Protein backbone atom coordinates (compact mmCIF):
# COMPACT_ATOMS: atom_id res chain seq x y z
CA UNK A 1 0.00 0.00 0.00
CA UNK A 2 1.15 3.53 -0.74
CA UNK A 3 0.46 6.78 1.09
CA UNK A 4 0.81 10.49 0.38
CA UNK A 5 3.28 11.42 3.08
CA UNK A 6 5.47 14.49 2.75
CA UNK A 7 7.81 14.04 5.71
CA UNK A 8 8.64 12.14 8.89
CA UNK A 9 10.40 14.23 11.49
CA UNK A 10 11.40 13.95 15.15
CA UNK A 11 9.84 16.77 17.20
CA UNK A 12 9.33 17.88 20.78
CA UNK A 13 5.72 18.51 21.82
CA UNK A 14 4.01 19.47 25.09
CA UNK A 15 2.03 16.24 25.18
CA UNK A 16 5.01 13.97 25.93
CA UNK A 17 8.23 14.32 27.89
CA UNK A 18 10.40 12.71 25.22
CA UNK A 19 10.87 13.12 21.51
CA UNK A 20 8.01 12.16 19.17
CA UNK A 21 7.91 11.29 15.52
CA UNK A 22 5.58 13.44 13.40
CA UNK A 23 4.25 11.94 10.21
CA UNK A 24 3.04 14.62 7.80
CA UNK A 25 0.23 13.33 5.55
CA UNK A 26 -0.30 15.35 2.37
CA UNK A 27 -3.76 16.48 1.28
CA UNK A 28 -6.46 18.40 3.13
CA UNK A 29 -10.20 18.80 2.61
CA UNK A 30 -10.22 22.34 4.07
CA UNK A 31 -8.73 25.39 2.38
CA UNK A 32 -8.13 27.72 5.34
CA UNK A 33 -6.61 30.98 4.06
CA UNK A 34 -4.46 31.22 7.21
CA UNK A 35 -3.08 27.67 6.78
CA UNK A 36 0.65 27.72 7.51
CA UNK A 37 1.32 24.38 5.79
CA UNK A 38 0.12 25.28 2.27
CA UNK A 39 2.74 22.91 0.80
CA UNK A 40 0.81 20.00 2.39
CA UNK A 41 -2.64 20.74 0.99
CA UNK A 42 -2.36 18.79 -2.26
CA UNK A 43 -1.69 15.08 -2.83
CA UNK A 44 1.14 15.19 -5.34
CA UNK A 45 2.73 12.17 -6.96
CA UNK A 46 6.11 13.15 -5.56
CA UNK A 47 4.72 12.54 -2.04
CA UNK A 48 3.75 8.91 -2.74
CA UNK A 49 5.67 6.56 -0.51
CA UNK A 50 5.46 2.82 0.15
CA UNK A 51 3.89 2.23 3.56
CA UNK A 52 6.56 -0.41 4.29
CA UNK A 53 9.17 2.38 4.20
CA UNK A 54 7.17 4.44 6.68
CA UNK A 55 6.84 1.40 8.95
CA UNK A 56 10.60 0.84 8.76
CA UNK A 57 11.11 4.45 9.85
CA UNK A 58 8.79 3.92 12.84
CA UNK A 59 10.71 0.73 13.67
CA UNK A 60 14.04 2.52 13.50
CA UNK A 61 12.79 5.23 15.86
CA UNK A 62 10.88 2.98 18.25
CA UNK A 63 13.83 2.95 20.65
CA UNK A 64 13.64 6.64 21.48
CA UNK A 65 10.33 8.02 20.19
CA UNK A 66 7.72 8.08 22.96
CA UNK A 67 4.91 8.74 20.50
CA UNK A 68 3.99 9.06 16.87
CA UNK A 69 1.77 11.99 15.90
CA UNK A 70 -0.09 11.84 12.62
CA UNK A 71 -0.54 15.30 11.16
CA UNK A 72 -0.88 17.02 7.83
CA UNK A 73 -2.65 18.24 5.86
CA UNK A 74 -5.45 16.05 7.15
CA UNK A 75 -4.32 12.54 8.14
CA UNK A 76 -7.87 11.15 8.37
CA UNK A 77 -8.28 11.41 4.59
CA UNK A 78 -6.02 8.34 4.18
CA UNK A 79 -7.93 5.99 6.45
CA UNK A 80 -6.41 2.53 5.71
CA UNK A 81 -2.86 3.86 5.79
CA UNK A 82 -3.49 5.74 9.02
CA UNK A 83 -5.02 2.72 10.73
CA UNK A 84 -2.24 0.40 9.60
CA UNK A 85 0.46 2.73 10.91
CA UNK A 86 -1.42 3.25 14.19
CA UNK A 87 -1.64 -0.52 14.66
CA UNK A 88 2.10 -0.82 14.19
CA UNK A 89 2.64 1.89 16.86
CA UNK A 90 0.40 -0.03 19.29
CA UNK A 91 2.36 -3.25 18.67
CA UNK A 92 5.61 -1.38 19.37
CA UNK A 93 4.05 0.21 22.49
CA UNK A 94 4.48 3.71 21.07
CA UNK A 95 1.78 6.23 22.04
CA UNK A 96 -0.46 7.48 19.25
CA UNK A 97 -1.52 11.06 18.62
CA UNK A 98 -3.33 12.83 15.82
CA UNK A 99 -3.74 16.44 14.72
CA UNK A 100 -6.99 16.84 12.78
CA UNK A 101 -9.57 19.31 11.54
CA UNK A 102 -12.33 16.95 12.74
CA UNK A 103 -14.00 16.49 9.34
CA UNK A 104 -13.90 12.68 9.46
CA UNK A 105 -15.61 11.45 12.65
CA UNK A 106 -15.95 7.94 11.19
CA UNK A 107 -12.17 7.59 10.95
CA UNK A 108 -11.67 8.83 14.51
CA UNK A 109 -14.41 6.42 15.58
CA UNK A 110 -12.49 3.50 13.98
CA UNK A 111 -9.28 4.52 15.75
CA UNK A 112 -11.05 4.80 19.10
CA UNK A 113 -12.93 1.52 18.63
CA UNK A 114 -9.64 -0.30 18.08
CA UNK A 115 -7.94 1.53 20.95
CA UNK A 116 -5.54 3.25 18.56
CA UNK A 117 -5.56 6.76 19.98
CA UNK A 118 -4.04 8.38 23.08
CA UNK A 119 -3.94 12.05 22.14
CA UNK A 120 -5.94 14.25 19.82
CA UNK A 121 -5.37 17.87 18.85
CA UNK A 122 -8.55 19.16 17.24
CA UNK A 123 -8.89 22.51 15.47
CA UNK A 124 -12.06 24.38 16.31
CA UNK A 125 -11.63 27.22 13.89
CA UNK A 126 -14.97 28.98 14.38
CA UNK A 127 -18.26 28.61 16.25
CA UNK A 128 -20.90 26.65 14.32
CA UNK A 129 -21.89 29.61 12.23
CA UNK A 130 -22.05 28.87 8.51
CA UNK A 131 -20.99 32.32 7.32
CA UNK A 132 -17.94 32.44 9.56
CA UNK A 133 -17.09 28.81 8.81
CA UNK A 134 -17.11 29.54 5.08
CA UNK A 135 -14.80 32.51 5.52
CA UNK A 136 -12.32 30.56 7.63
CA UNK A 137 -12.22 27.30 5.68
CA UNK A 138 -13.46 28.27 2.17
CA UNK A 139 -16.08 25.53 2.64
CA UNK A 140 -18.25 27.06 -0.08
CA UNK A 141 -15.84 25.45 -2.57
CA UNK A 142 -16.17 21.94 -1.06
CA UNK A 143 -18.03 18.96 -2.56
CA UNK A 144 -20.38 18.88 0.44
CA UNK A 145 -22.33 21.75 1.98
CA UNK A 146 -21.00 23.85 4.83
CA UNK A 147 -23.84 22.54 6.96
CA UNK A 148 -22.69 18.94 6.35
CA UNK A 149 -19.10 19.85 7.24
CA UNK A 150 -20.34 21.44 10.47
CA UNK A 151 -22.45 18.35 11.26
CA UNK A 152 -19.31 16.21 10.84
CA UNK A 153 -17.37 18.43 13.18
CA UNK A 154 -20.21 18.23 15.72
CA UNK A 155 -20.08 14.42 15.45
CA UNK A 156 -16.33 14.53 16.15
CA UNK A 157 -16.92 16.68 19.23
CA UNK A 158 -19.63 14.26 20.46
CA UNK A 159 -17.12 11.44 20.04
CA UNK A 160 -14.56 13.32 22.10
CA UNK A 161 -17.12 14.05 24.81
CA UNK A 162 -17.89 10.31 25.00
CA UNK A 163 -14.19 9.43 25.20
CA UNK A 164 -12.87 12.37 27.19
CA UNK A 165 -11.74 10.20 30.10
CA UNK A 166 -9.66 7.92 27.85
CA UNK A 167 -7.96 10.58 25.76
CA UNK A 168 -5.69 13.53 26.18
CA UNK A 169 -7.44 16.31 24.26
CA UNK A 170 -6.10 19.61 22.99
CA UNK A 171 -8.33 22.10 21.18
CA UNK A 172 -6.67 24.71 18.99
CA UNK A 173 -8.16 28.01 17.83
CA UNK A 174 -6.28 30.59 15.82
CA UNK A 175 -7.23 34.15 16.74
CA UNK A 176 -7.09 36.31 13.62
CA UNK A 177 -7.95 40.02 13.64
CA UNK A 178 -10.79 40.74 11.18
CA UNK A 179 -11.62 37.02 10.82
CA UNK A 180 -11.95 35.34 14.20
CA UNK A 181 -11.47 37.86 17.00
CA UNK A 182 -14.91 38.87 18.35
CA UNK A 183 -15.42 38.00 22.01
CA UNK A 184 -18.93 36.63 21.39
CA UNK A 185 -17.63 34.21 18.73
CA UNK A 186 -14.81 32.96 20.94
CA UNK A 187 -17.21 32.59 23.87
CA UNK A 188 -19.34 30.32 21.68
CA UNK A 189 -16.30 28.12 21.11
CA UNK A 190 -15.60 28.28 24.87
CA UNK A 191 -19.03 26.78 25.46
CA UNK A 192 -18.05 23.79 23.27
CA UNK A 193 -14.59 23.35 24.80
CA UNK A 194 -16.12 23.50 28.27
CA UNK A 195 -17.81 20.15 27.61
CA UNK A 196 -14.44 18.48 27.08
CA UNK A 197 -11.73 17.83 29.56
CA UNK A 198 -9.29 19.63 27.27
CA UNK A 199 -6.41 22.02 27.13
CA UNK A 200 -7.43 24.94 24.88
CA UNK A 201 -4.67 26.66 22.96
CA UNK A 202 -5.17 30.14 21.52
CA UNK A 203 -2.81 30.18 18.56
CA UNK A 204 -1.60 33.65 17.76
CA UNK A 205 -2.02 34.36 14.04
CA UNK A 206 1.43 34.91 12.52
CA UNK A 207 1.47 37.00 9.35
CA UNK A 208 5.19 36.30 8.84
CA UNK A 209 4.59 32.56 8.34
CA UNK A 210 4.09 31.00 4.93
CA UNK A 211 0.30 31.31 4.51
CA UNK A 212 -2.11 29.78 2.00
CA UNK A 213 -3.55 33.22 1.19
CA UNK A 214 -1.06 36.03 0.63
CA UNK A 215 -3.89 38.56 1.29
CA UNK A 216 -3.74 37.70 4.97
CA UNK A 217 -0.12 38.78 5.19
CA UNK A 218 -1.32 42.39 5.57
CA UNK A 219 -3.24 41.53 8.79
CA UNK A 220 -1.27 42.23 11.95
CA UNK A 221 -1.11 39.51 14.63
CA UNK A 222 -3.29 40.12 17.71
CA UNK A 223 -1.54 41.71 20.70
CA UNK A 224 -0.83 39.66 23.80
CA UNK A 225 -3.06 41.94 25.89
CA UNK A 226 -5.96 41.34 23.47
CA UNK A 227 -5.50 37.58 23.80
CA UNK A 228 -5.23 37.86 27.59
CA UNK A 229 -8.51 39.85 27.62
CA UNK A 230 -10.31 37.17 25.64
CA UNK A 231 -8.85 34.46 27.85
CA UNK A 232 -10.07 36.28 30.94
CA UNK A 233 -13.58 36.69 29.48
CA UNK A 234 -13.74 32.95 28.71
CA UNK A 235 -12.52 31.93 32.16
CA UNK A 236 -14.96 34.35 33.81
CA UNK A 237 -17.83 32.55 32.09
CA UNK A 238 -16.33 29.03 32.25
CA UNK A 239 -13.93 28.90 35.24
CA UNK A 240 -12.82 25.32 34.57
CA UNK A 241 -11.28 26.08 31.19
CA UNK A 242 -7.53 25.51 30.85
CA UNK A 243 -6.41 28.07 28.27
CA UNK A 244 -2.89 28.66 26.96
CA UNK A 245 -1.72 31.37 24.60
CA UNK A 246 0.91 30.36 22.03
S1 LIG B 1 -5.11 24.83 8.57
FE1 LIG B 1 -5.33 22.61 8.80
S2 LIG B 1 -7.43 22.20 8.15
FE2 LIG B 1 -6.92 24.24 7.38
S3 LIG B 1 -6.16 23.91 5.31
FE3 LIG B 1 -4.36 23.89 6.66
S4 LIG B 1 -4.05 21.75 7.18
FE4 LIG B 1 -6.12 21.92 6.35
XYZ file of C-alpha atoms and ligand atoms in Angstrom:
254
model
C 0.000 0.000 0.000
C 1.154 3.530 -0.737
C 0.458 6.775 1.087
C 0.812 10.489 0.381
C 3.277 11.421 3.082
C 5.473 14.490 2.749
C 7.810 14.043 5.707
C 8.635 12.138 8.889
C 10.405 14.229 11.492
C 11.402 13.951 15.153
C 9.841 16.773 17.204
C 9.331 17.881 20.784
C 5.722 18.506 21.824
C 4.005 19.471 25.088
C 2.031 16.235 25.184
C 5.013 13.971 25.932
C 8.233 14.316 27.890
C 10.399 12.712 25.224
C 10.866 13.121 21.515
C 8.009 12.156 19.173
C 7.905 11.293 15.524
C 5.584 13.436 13.401
C 4.251 11.935 10.206
C 3.040 14.616 7.797
C 0.232 13.328 5.546
C -0.300 15.347 2.367
C -3.761 16.477 1.277
C -6.460 18.401 3.127
C -10.203 18.797 2.608
C -10.218 22.340 4.068
C -8.726 25.392 2.383
C -8.127 27.720 5.335
C -6.609 30.980 4.056
C -4.461 31.222 7.210
C -3.077 27.671 6.777
C 0.650 27.719 7.505
C 1.319 24.381 5.788
C 0.123 25.280 2.268
C 2.742 22.914 0.796
C 0.810 20.001 2.388
C -2.640 20.743 0.994
C -2.361 18.792 -2.259
C -1.694 15.080 -2.833
C 1.144 15.190 -5.340
C 2.725 12.174 -6.957
C 6.111 13.146 -5.563
C 4.716 12.544 -2.036
C 3.753 8.911 -2.736
C 5.674 6.556 -0.508
C 5.465 2.818 0.153
C 3.893 2.234 3.565
C 6.563 -0.409 4.288
C 9.172 2.381 4.203
C 7.169 4.441 6.682
C 6.837 1.396 8.954
C 10.600 0.840 8.756
C 11.110 4.453 9.849
C 8.795 3.922 12.837
C 10.709 0.732 13.669
C 14.041 2.516 13.503
C 12.794 5.233 15.861
C 10.879 2.983 18.246
C 13.834 2.945 20.653
C 13.644 6.641 21.482
C 10.326 8.023 20.192
C 7.719 8.080 22.956
C 4.905 8.738 20.505
C 3.988 9.058 16.869
C 1.771 11.989 15.904
C -0.094 11.836 12.624
C -0.536 15.298 11.159
C -0.881 17.016 7.828
C -2.647 18.237 5.860
C -5.455 16.052 7.147
C -4.315 12.543 8.139
C -7.870 11.146 8.368
C -8.282 11.413 4.585
C -6.017 8.342 4.183
C -7.926 5.995 6.454
C -6.406 2.533 5.706
C -2.856 3.856 5.786
C -3.485 5.744 9.015
C -5.024 2.721 10.730
C -2.245 0.401 9.598
C 0.457 2.728 10.913
C -1.422 3.253 14.187
C -1.635 -0.525 14.658
C 2.100 -0.816 14.188
C 2.643 1.886 16.858
C 0.403 -0.033 19.291
C 2.360 -3.254 18.667
C 5.605 -1.380 19.369
C 4.049 0.211 22.491
C 4.484 3.711 21.069
C 1.781 6.230 22.037
C -0.460 7.476 19.250
C -1.515 11.060 18.620
C -3.330 12.834 15.821
C -3.742 16.440 14.721
C -6.985 16.843 12.778
C -9.572 19.310 11.539
C -12.334 16.952 12.737
C -14.000 16.493 9.340
C -13.896 12.676 9.458
C -15.606 11.449 12.646
C -15.955 7.938 11.192
C -12.166 7.590 10.946
C -11.668 8.826 14.506
C -14.405 6.416 15.584
C -12.494 3.497 13.985
C -9.283 4.518 15.747
C -11.050 4.795 19.099
C -12.926 1.515 18.629
C -9.641 -0.297 18.078
C -7.944 1.528 20.952
C -5.536 3.248 18.564
C -5.564 6.764 19.979
C -4.041 8.376 23.083
C -3.939 12.048 22.144
C -5.944 14.250 19.816
C -5.366 17.867 18.852
C -8.553 19.164 17.237
C -8.887 22.506 15.471
C -12.057 24.377 16.311
C -11.633 27.219 13.894
C -14.975 28.980 14.376
C -18.262 28.612 16.247
C -20.899 26.647 14.323
C -21.887 29.608 12.234
C -22.048 28.870 8.505
C -20.993 32.320 7.318
C -17.942 32.437 9.561
C -17.090 28.814 8.808
C -17.115 29.543 5.082
C -14.804 32.508 5.525
C -12.321 30.561 7.628
C -12.219 27.298 5.684
C -13.462 28.268 2.172
C -16.077 25.534 2.644
C -18.254 27.063 -0.083
C -15.842 25.454 -2.565
C -16.172 21.940 -1.062
C -18.025 18.956 -2.557
C -20.379 18.877 0.443
C -22.330 21.751 1.983
C -21.003 23.847 4.831
C -23.837 22.536 6.964
C -22.695 18.942 6.351
C -19.100 19.851 7.243
C -20.336 21.444 10.468
C -22.446 18.350 11.265
C -19.310 16.206 10.835
C -17.365 18.435 13.179
C -20.207 18.234 15.716
C -20.079 14.420 15.452
C -16.334 14.534 16.153
C -16.915 16.677 19.232
C -19.625 14.263 20.462
C -17.125 11.437 20.043
C -14.558 13.320 22.105
C -17.118 14.049 24.813
C -17.893 10.309 25.002
C -14.191 9.428 25.200
C -12.869 12.371 27.193
C -11.737 10.196 30.098
C -9.656 7.925 27.850
C -7.958 10.578 25.760
C -5.687 13.530 26.185
C -7.439 16.314 24.264
C -6.097 19.607 22.992
C -8.329 22.099 21.182
C -6.671 24.712 18.992
C -8.164 28.006 17.832
C -6.276 30.593 15.818
C -7.225 34.147 16.738
C -7.086 36.311 13.616
C -7.953 40.016 13.642
C -10.791 40.741 11.180
C -11.621 37.018 10.816
C -11.954 35.336 14.203
C -11.474 37.856 16.999
C -14.911 38.874 18.353
C -15.425 37.998 22.011
C -18.926 36.633 21.392
C -17.632 34.207 18.731
C -14.811 32.963 20.936
C -17.214 32.589 23.868
C -19.343 30.315 21.685
C -16.297 28.124 21.115
C -15.599 28.283 24.872
C -19.033 26.776 25.459
C -18.048 23.792 23.265
C -14.592 23.352 24.804
C -16.119 23.503 28.274
C -17.809 20.150 27.607
C -14.437 18.481 27.083
C -11.726 17.831 29.559
C -9.290 19.629 27.269
C -6.407 22.025 27.135
C -7.425 24.937 24.883
C -4.667 26.662 22.960
C -5.166 30.145 21.521
C -2.810 30.179 18.561
C -1.601 33.654 17.763
C -2.025 34.361 14.044
C 1.425 34.912 12.523
C 1.470 37.004 9.350
C 5.185 36.300 8.835
C 4.594 32.560 8.336
C 4.089 31.004 4.934
C 0.300 31.306 4.506
C -2.113 29.776 2.003
C -3.545 33.220 1.195
C -1.056 36.028 0.627
C -3.889 38.560 1.291
C -3.740 37.697 4.971
C -0.122 38.778 5.189
C -1.317 42.395 5.572
C -3.238 41.532 8.793
C -1.274 42.229 11.951
C -1.111 39.515 14.632
C -3.294 40.116 17.707
C -1.540 41.706 20.701
C -0.833 39.664 23.798
C -3.064 41.940 25.887
C -5.959 41.343 23.466
C -5.500 37.583 23.803
C -5.232 37.865 27.590
C -8.509 39.854 27.622
C -10.315 37.168 25.641
C -8.846 34.462 27.848
C -10.074 36.280 30.942
C -13.580 36.688 29.480
C -13.745 32.954 28.707
C -12.518 31.934 32.164
C -14.962 34.351 33.812
C -17.831 32.547 32.093
C -16.330 29.028 32.252
C -13.928 28.901 35.240
C -12.819 25.325 34.567
C -11.280 26.083 31.193
C -7.529 25.513 30.850
C -6.407 28.072 28.267
C -2.892 28.657 26.962
C -1.715 31.366 24.599
C 0.909 30.365 22.033
S -5.114 24.831 8.574
Fe -5.328 22.612 8.804
S -7.432 22.202 8.154
Fe -6.916 24.242 7.381
S -6.164 23.910 5.306
Fe -4.363 23.893 6.662
S -4.047 21.755 7.176
Fe -6.122 21.923 6.355
